[in-house]
Coordinates of C-alpha atoms and ligand atoms in Angstrom, one line a residue:
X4 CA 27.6 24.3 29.1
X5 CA 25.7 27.3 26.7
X6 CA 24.2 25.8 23.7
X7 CA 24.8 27.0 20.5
X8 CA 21.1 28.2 19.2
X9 CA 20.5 27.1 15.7
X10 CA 19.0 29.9 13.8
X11 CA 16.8 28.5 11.2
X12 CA 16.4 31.7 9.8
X13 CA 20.2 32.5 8.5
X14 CA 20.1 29.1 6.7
X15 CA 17.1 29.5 5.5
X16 CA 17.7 33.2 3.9
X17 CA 21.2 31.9 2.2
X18 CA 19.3 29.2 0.4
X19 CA 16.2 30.8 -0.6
X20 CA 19.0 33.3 -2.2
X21 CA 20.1 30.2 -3.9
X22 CA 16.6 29.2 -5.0
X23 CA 15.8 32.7 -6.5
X24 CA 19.0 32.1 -8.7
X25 CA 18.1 28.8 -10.2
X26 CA 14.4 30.0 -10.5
X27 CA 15.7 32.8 -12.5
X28 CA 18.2 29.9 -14.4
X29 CA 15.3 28.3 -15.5
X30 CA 12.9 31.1 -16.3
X31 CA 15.8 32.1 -18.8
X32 CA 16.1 28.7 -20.0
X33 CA 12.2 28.2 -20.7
X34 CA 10.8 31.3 -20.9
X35 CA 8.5 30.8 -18.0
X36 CA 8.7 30.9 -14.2
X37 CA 8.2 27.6 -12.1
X38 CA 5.2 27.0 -10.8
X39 CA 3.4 25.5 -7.7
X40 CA -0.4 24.4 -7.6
X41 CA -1.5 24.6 -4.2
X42 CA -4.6 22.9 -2.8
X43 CA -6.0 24.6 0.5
X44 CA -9.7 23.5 1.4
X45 CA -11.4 24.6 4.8
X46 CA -11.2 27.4 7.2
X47 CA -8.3 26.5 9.2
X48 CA -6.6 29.7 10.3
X49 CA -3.8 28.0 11.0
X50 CA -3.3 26.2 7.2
X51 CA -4.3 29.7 5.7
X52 CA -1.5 31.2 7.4
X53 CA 0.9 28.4 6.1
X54 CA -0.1 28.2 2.9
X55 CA 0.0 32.3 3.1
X56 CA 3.8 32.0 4.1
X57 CA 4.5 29.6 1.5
X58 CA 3.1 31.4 -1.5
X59 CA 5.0 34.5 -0.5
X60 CA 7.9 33.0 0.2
X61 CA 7.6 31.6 -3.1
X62 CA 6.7 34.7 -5.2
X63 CA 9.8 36.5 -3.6
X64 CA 12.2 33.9 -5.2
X65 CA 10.8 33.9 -8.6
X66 CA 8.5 30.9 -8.2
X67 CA 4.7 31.3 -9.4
X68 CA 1.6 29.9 -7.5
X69 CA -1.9 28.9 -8.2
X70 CA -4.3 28.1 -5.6
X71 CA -7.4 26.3 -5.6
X72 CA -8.7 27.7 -2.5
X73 CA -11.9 25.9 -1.3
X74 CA -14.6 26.0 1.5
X75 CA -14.2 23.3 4.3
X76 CA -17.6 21.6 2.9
X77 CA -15.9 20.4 -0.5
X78 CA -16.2 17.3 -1.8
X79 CA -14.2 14.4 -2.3
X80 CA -15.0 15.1 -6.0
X81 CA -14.3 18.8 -6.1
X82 CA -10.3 18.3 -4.4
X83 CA -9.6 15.1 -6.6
X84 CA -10.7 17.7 -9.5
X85 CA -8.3 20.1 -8.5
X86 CA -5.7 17.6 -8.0
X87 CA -6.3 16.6 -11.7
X88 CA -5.7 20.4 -13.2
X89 CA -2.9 20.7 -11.5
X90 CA -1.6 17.6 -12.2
X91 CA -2.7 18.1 -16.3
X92 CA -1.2 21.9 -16.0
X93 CA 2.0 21.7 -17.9
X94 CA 3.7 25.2 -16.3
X95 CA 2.8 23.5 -12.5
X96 CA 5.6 21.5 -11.6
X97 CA 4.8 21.0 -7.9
X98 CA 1.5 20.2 -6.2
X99 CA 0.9 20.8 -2.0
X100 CA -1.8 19.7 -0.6
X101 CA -2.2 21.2 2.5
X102 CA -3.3 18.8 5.5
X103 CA -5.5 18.6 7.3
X104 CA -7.8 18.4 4.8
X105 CA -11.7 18.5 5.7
X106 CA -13.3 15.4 7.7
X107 CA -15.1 14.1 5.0
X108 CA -12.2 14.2 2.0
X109 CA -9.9 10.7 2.2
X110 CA -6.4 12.4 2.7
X111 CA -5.2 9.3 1.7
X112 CA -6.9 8.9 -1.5
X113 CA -6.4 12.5 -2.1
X114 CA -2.1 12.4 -1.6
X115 CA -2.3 9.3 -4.1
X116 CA -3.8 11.3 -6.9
X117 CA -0.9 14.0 -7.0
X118 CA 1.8 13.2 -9.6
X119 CA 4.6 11.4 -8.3
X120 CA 6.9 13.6 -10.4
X121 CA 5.1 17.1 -8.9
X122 CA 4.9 15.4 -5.1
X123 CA 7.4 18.2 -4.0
X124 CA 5.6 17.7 -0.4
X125 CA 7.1 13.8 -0.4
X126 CA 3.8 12.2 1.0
X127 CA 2.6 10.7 -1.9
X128 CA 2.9 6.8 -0.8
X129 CA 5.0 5.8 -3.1
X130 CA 7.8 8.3 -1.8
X131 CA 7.5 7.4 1.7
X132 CA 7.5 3.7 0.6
X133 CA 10.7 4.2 -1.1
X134 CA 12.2 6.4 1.3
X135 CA 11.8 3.4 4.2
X136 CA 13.6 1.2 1.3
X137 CA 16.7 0.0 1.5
X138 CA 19.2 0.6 -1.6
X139 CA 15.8 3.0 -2.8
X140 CA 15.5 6.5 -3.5
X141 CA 12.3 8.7 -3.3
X142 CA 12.1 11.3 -5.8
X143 CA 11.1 14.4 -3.3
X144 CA 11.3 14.0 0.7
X145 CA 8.9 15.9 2.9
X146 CA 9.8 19.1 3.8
X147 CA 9.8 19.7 7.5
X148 CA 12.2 16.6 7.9
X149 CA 14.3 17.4 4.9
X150 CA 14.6 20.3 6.8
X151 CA 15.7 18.9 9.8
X152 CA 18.6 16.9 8.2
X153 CA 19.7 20.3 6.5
X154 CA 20.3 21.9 9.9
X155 CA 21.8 18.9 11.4
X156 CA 24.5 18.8 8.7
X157 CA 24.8 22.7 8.5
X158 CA 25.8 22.9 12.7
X159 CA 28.4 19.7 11.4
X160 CA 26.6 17.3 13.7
X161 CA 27.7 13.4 13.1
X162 CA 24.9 11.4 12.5
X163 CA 26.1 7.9 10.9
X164 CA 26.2 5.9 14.3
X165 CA 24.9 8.4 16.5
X166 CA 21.8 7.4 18.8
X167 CA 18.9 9.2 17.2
X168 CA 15.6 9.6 19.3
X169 CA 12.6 11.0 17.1
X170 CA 9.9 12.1 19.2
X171 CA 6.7 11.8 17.8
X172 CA 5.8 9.7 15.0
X173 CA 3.2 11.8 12.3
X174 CA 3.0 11.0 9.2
X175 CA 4.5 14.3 8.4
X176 CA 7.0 14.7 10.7
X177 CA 8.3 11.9 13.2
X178 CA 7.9 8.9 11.2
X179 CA 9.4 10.3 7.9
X180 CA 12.1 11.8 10.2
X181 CA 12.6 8.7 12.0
X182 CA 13.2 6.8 8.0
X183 CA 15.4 10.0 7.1
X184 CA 18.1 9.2 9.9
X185 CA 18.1 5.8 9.3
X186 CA 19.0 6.1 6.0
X187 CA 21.7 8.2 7.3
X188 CA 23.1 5.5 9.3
X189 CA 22.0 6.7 12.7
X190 CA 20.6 4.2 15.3
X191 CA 17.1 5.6 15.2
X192 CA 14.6 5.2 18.6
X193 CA 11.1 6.5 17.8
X194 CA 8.9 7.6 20.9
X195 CA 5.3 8.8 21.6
X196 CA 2.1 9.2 23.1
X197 CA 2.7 4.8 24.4
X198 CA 6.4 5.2 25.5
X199 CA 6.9 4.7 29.0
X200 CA 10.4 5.9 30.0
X201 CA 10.8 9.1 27.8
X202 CA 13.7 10.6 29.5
X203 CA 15.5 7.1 30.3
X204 CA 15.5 6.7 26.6
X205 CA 16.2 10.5 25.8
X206 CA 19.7 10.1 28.5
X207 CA 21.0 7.9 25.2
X208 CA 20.3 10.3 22.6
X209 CA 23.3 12.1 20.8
X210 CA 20.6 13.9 18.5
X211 CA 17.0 14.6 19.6
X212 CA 14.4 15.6 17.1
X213 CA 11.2 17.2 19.1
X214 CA 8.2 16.9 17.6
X215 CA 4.7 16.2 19.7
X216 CA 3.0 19.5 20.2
X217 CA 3.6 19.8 23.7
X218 CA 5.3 23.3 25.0
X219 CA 8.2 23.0 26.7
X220 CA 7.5 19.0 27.7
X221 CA 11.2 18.0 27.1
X222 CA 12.8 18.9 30.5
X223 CA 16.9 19.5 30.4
X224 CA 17.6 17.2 32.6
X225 CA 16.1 14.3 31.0
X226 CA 18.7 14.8 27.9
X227 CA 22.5 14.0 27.6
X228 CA 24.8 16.5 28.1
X229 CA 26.7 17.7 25.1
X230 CA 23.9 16.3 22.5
X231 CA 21.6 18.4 19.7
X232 CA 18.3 19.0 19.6
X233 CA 16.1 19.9 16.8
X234 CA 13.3 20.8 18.2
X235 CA 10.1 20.5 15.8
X236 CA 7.5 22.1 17.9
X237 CA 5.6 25.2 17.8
X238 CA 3.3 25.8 20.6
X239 CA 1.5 28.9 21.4
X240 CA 0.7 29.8 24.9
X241 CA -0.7 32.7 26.9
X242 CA 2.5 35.5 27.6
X243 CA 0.6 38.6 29.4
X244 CA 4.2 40.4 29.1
X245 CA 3.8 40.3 24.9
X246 CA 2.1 42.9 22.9
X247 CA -0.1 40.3 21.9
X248 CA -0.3 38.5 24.9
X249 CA 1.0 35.1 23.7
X250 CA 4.0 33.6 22.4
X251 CA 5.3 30.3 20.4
X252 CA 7.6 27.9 22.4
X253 CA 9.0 24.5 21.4
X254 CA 8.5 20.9 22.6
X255 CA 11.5 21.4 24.6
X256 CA 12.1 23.9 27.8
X257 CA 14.7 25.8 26.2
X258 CA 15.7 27.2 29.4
X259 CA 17.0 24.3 31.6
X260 CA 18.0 22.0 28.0
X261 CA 20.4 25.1 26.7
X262 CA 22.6 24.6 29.9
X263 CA 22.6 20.6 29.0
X264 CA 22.8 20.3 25.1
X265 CA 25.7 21.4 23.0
X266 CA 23.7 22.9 20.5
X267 CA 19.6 23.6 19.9
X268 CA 17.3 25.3 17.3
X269 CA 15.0 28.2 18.0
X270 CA 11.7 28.5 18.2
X271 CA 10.4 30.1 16.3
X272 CA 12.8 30.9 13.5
X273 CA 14.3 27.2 13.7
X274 CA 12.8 24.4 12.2
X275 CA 10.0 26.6 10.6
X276 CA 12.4 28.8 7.8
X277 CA 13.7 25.3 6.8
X278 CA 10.3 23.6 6.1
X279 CA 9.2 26.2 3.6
X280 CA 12.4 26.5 2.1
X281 CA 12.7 22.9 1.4
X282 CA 9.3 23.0 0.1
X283 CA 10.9 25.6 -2.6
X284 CA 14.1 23.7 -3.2
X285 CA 12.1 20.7 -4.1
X286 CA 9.3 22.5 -6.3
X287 CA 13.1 23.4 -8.6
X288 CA 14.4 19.9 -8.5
X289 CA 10.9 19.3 -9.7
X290 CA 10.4 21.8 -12.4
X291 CA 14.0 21.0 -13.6
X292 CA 13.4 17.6 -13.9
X293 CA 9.5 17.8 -15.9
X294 CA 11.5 20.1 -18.3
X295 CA 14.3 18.2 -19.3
X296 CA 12.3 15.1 -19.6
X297 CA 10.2 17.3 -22.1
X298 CA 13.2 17.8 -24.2
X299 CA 14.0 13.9 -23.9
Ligands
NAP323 P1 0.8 15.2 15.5 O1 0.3 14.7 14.2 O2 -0.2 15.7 16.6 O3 1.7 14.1 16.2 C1 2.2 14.2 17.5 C2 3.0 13.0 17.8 O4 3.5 13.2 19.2 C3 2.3 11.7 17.8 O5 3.1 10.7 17.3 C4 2.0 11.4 19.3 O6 2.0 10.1 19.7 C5 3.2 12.1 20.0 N1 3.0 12.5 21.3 C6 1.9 13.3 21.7 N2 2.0 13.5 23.1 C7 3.1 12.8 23.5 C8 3.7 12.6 24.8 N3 3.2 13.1 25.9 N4 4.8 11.8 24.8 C9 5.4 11.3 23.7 N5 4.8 11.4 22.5 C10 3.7 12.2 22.4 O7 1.8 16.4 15.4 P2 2.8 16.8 14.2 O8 2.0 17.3 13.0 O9 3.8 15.8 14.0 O10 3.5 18.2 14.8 C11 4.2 18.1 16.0 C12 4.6 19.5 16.4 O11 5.5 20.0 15.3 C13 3.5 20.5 16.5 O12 3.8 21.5 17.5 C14 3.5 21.2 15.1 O13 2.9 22.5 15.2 C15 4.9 21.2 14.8 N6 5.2 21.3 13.4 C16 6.1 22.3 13.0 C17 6.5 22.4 11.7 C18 7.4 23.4 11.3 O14 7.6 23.6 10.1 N7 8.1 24.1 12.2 C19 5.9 21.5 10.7 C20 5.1 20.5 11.2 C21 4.7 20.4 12.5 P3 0.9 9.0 19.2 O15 1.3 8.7 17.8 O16 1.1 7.8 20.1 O17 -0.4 9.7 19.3

């Protein structure tokens, strides 16, 4: 079997297309773009080029963004005050904070602050509460997840009463991934750093969502033939044959799982288009939802 490779990318494009439509929509409708406030504090090159990506990827659909960029020795203080303009600043309709944030600021504290009806990243507590709630509905879910589901769904893959193995359990990927499925009526196995028969458990799993950090860990032969796998993961390792003398690989060794799995995403160019664009799609059901409850 050749697995179909799931290219993030065309998905992504078509909807940030639709995105760029409804910004325009609303800019006619109010007379002003929407807008996302984005925290960044600290020196991470890594968070600079995300938050980089994001803002571009924003501007090109229509969709403004104000940064409070700070140094990674701000203070508790100086991010909750941030937090607060944004949160006060009636044309910002969606807030990211981008994590990790510095040693010595309390994440958690921090994510509380932002405005449940701006928390267009879908950590905020209360969001993740309800989204683990049954019969409950959070009002934005996080982004690389969300975008997870999207592809699943796109590639037609069943997931009510599939077997569903998340791998990895983060707070922003795995364990809001693992709530996601469940509330789409898979039969959800979570597995990490603790788990002691990996690929007994993976032999199960009709879908497999990757995400650990580990290049290429996932081996083919440990998964069932015919299942999907999105597969989270971006690793970079040394590649003396590139220009630039690395590359990015996944969590899962592409080359022995595509001969086992009916279809899998790429890496890059999978998972990644889909987490900003969800980011996007969320920052409109946000501003459409401030701005109607203005006219209310
Ligand atoms: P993380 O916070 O480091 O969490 C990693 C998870 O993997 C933890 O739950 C850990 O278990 C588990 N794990 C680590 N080693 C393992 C092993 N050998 N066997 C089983 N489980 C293991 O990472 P993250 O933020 O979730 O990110 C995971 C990957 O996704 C990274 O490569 C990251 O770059 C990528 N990512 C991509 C996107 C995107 O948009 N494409 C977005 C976010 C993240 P414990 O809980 O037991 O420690």
């Amino acid at each position: 079997m050749t697995a179909t490779i799931i290219d993030g990318n065309v998905i992504a494009n078509r909807m940030r297309e639709e995105i760029a439509q409804d910004a325009q929509r609303f800019k006619e409708q109010y007379g002003y773009s929407p807008g996302l406030g984005v925290v960044l504090a600290g020196d991470n090159p890594a968070s600079q080029q995300y938050v980089r990506m994001k803002q571009n990827a924003c501007k090109k659909a229509g969709i403004e963004s104000v940064s409070h960029i700070m140094t990674k020795d701000s203070t508790q203080a100086e991010v909750e005050a941030a937090v607060a303009q944004l949160n006060q600043d009636p044309k910002i309709h969606g807030i990211l904070v981008q994590l990790p944030l510095p040693q010595q600021v309390d994440e958690e504290s921090i994510l509380r602050q932002v405005s449940l009806d701006k928390d267009v990243d879908g950590f905020h507590p209360i969001n993740i509460g309800m989204l683990g709630m049954k019969g409950r509905d959070p009002l934005f879910t996080p982004a690389t997840p969300t975008g997870c589901m999207v592809l699943l769904n796109e590639i037609g893959a069943t997931i009510e009463g599939a077997n569903a193995v998340v791998v990895g359990r983060s707070n922003i990927v795995g364990l809001p991934m693992a709530l996601m499925l469940i509330k789409a009526n898979a039969t959800v196995t979570v597995v990490h750093s603790r788990t002691k028969n990996m690929p007994d458990i993976l032999k199960q799993a009709d879908i497999v969502i990757a995400a650990i950090g580990k290049p290429n860990f996932i081996k083919g032969h440990w998964l069932k033939p015919g299942s999907v796998v999105i597969d989270v993961g971006t690793n970079r390792v040394d590649d003396p044959e590139s220009e630039k003398g690395y590359k990015w690989v996944g969590d899962v060794d592409l080359e022995s799982a595509q001969n086992v799995v009916s279809a899998i995403t790429k890496v890059p160019g999978g998972v990644g288009p889909m987490t900003i664009t969800m980011l996007m799609h969320n920052t409109m059901k946000a501003a459409w939802r401030i701005e109607q409850a203005k006219q209310r």
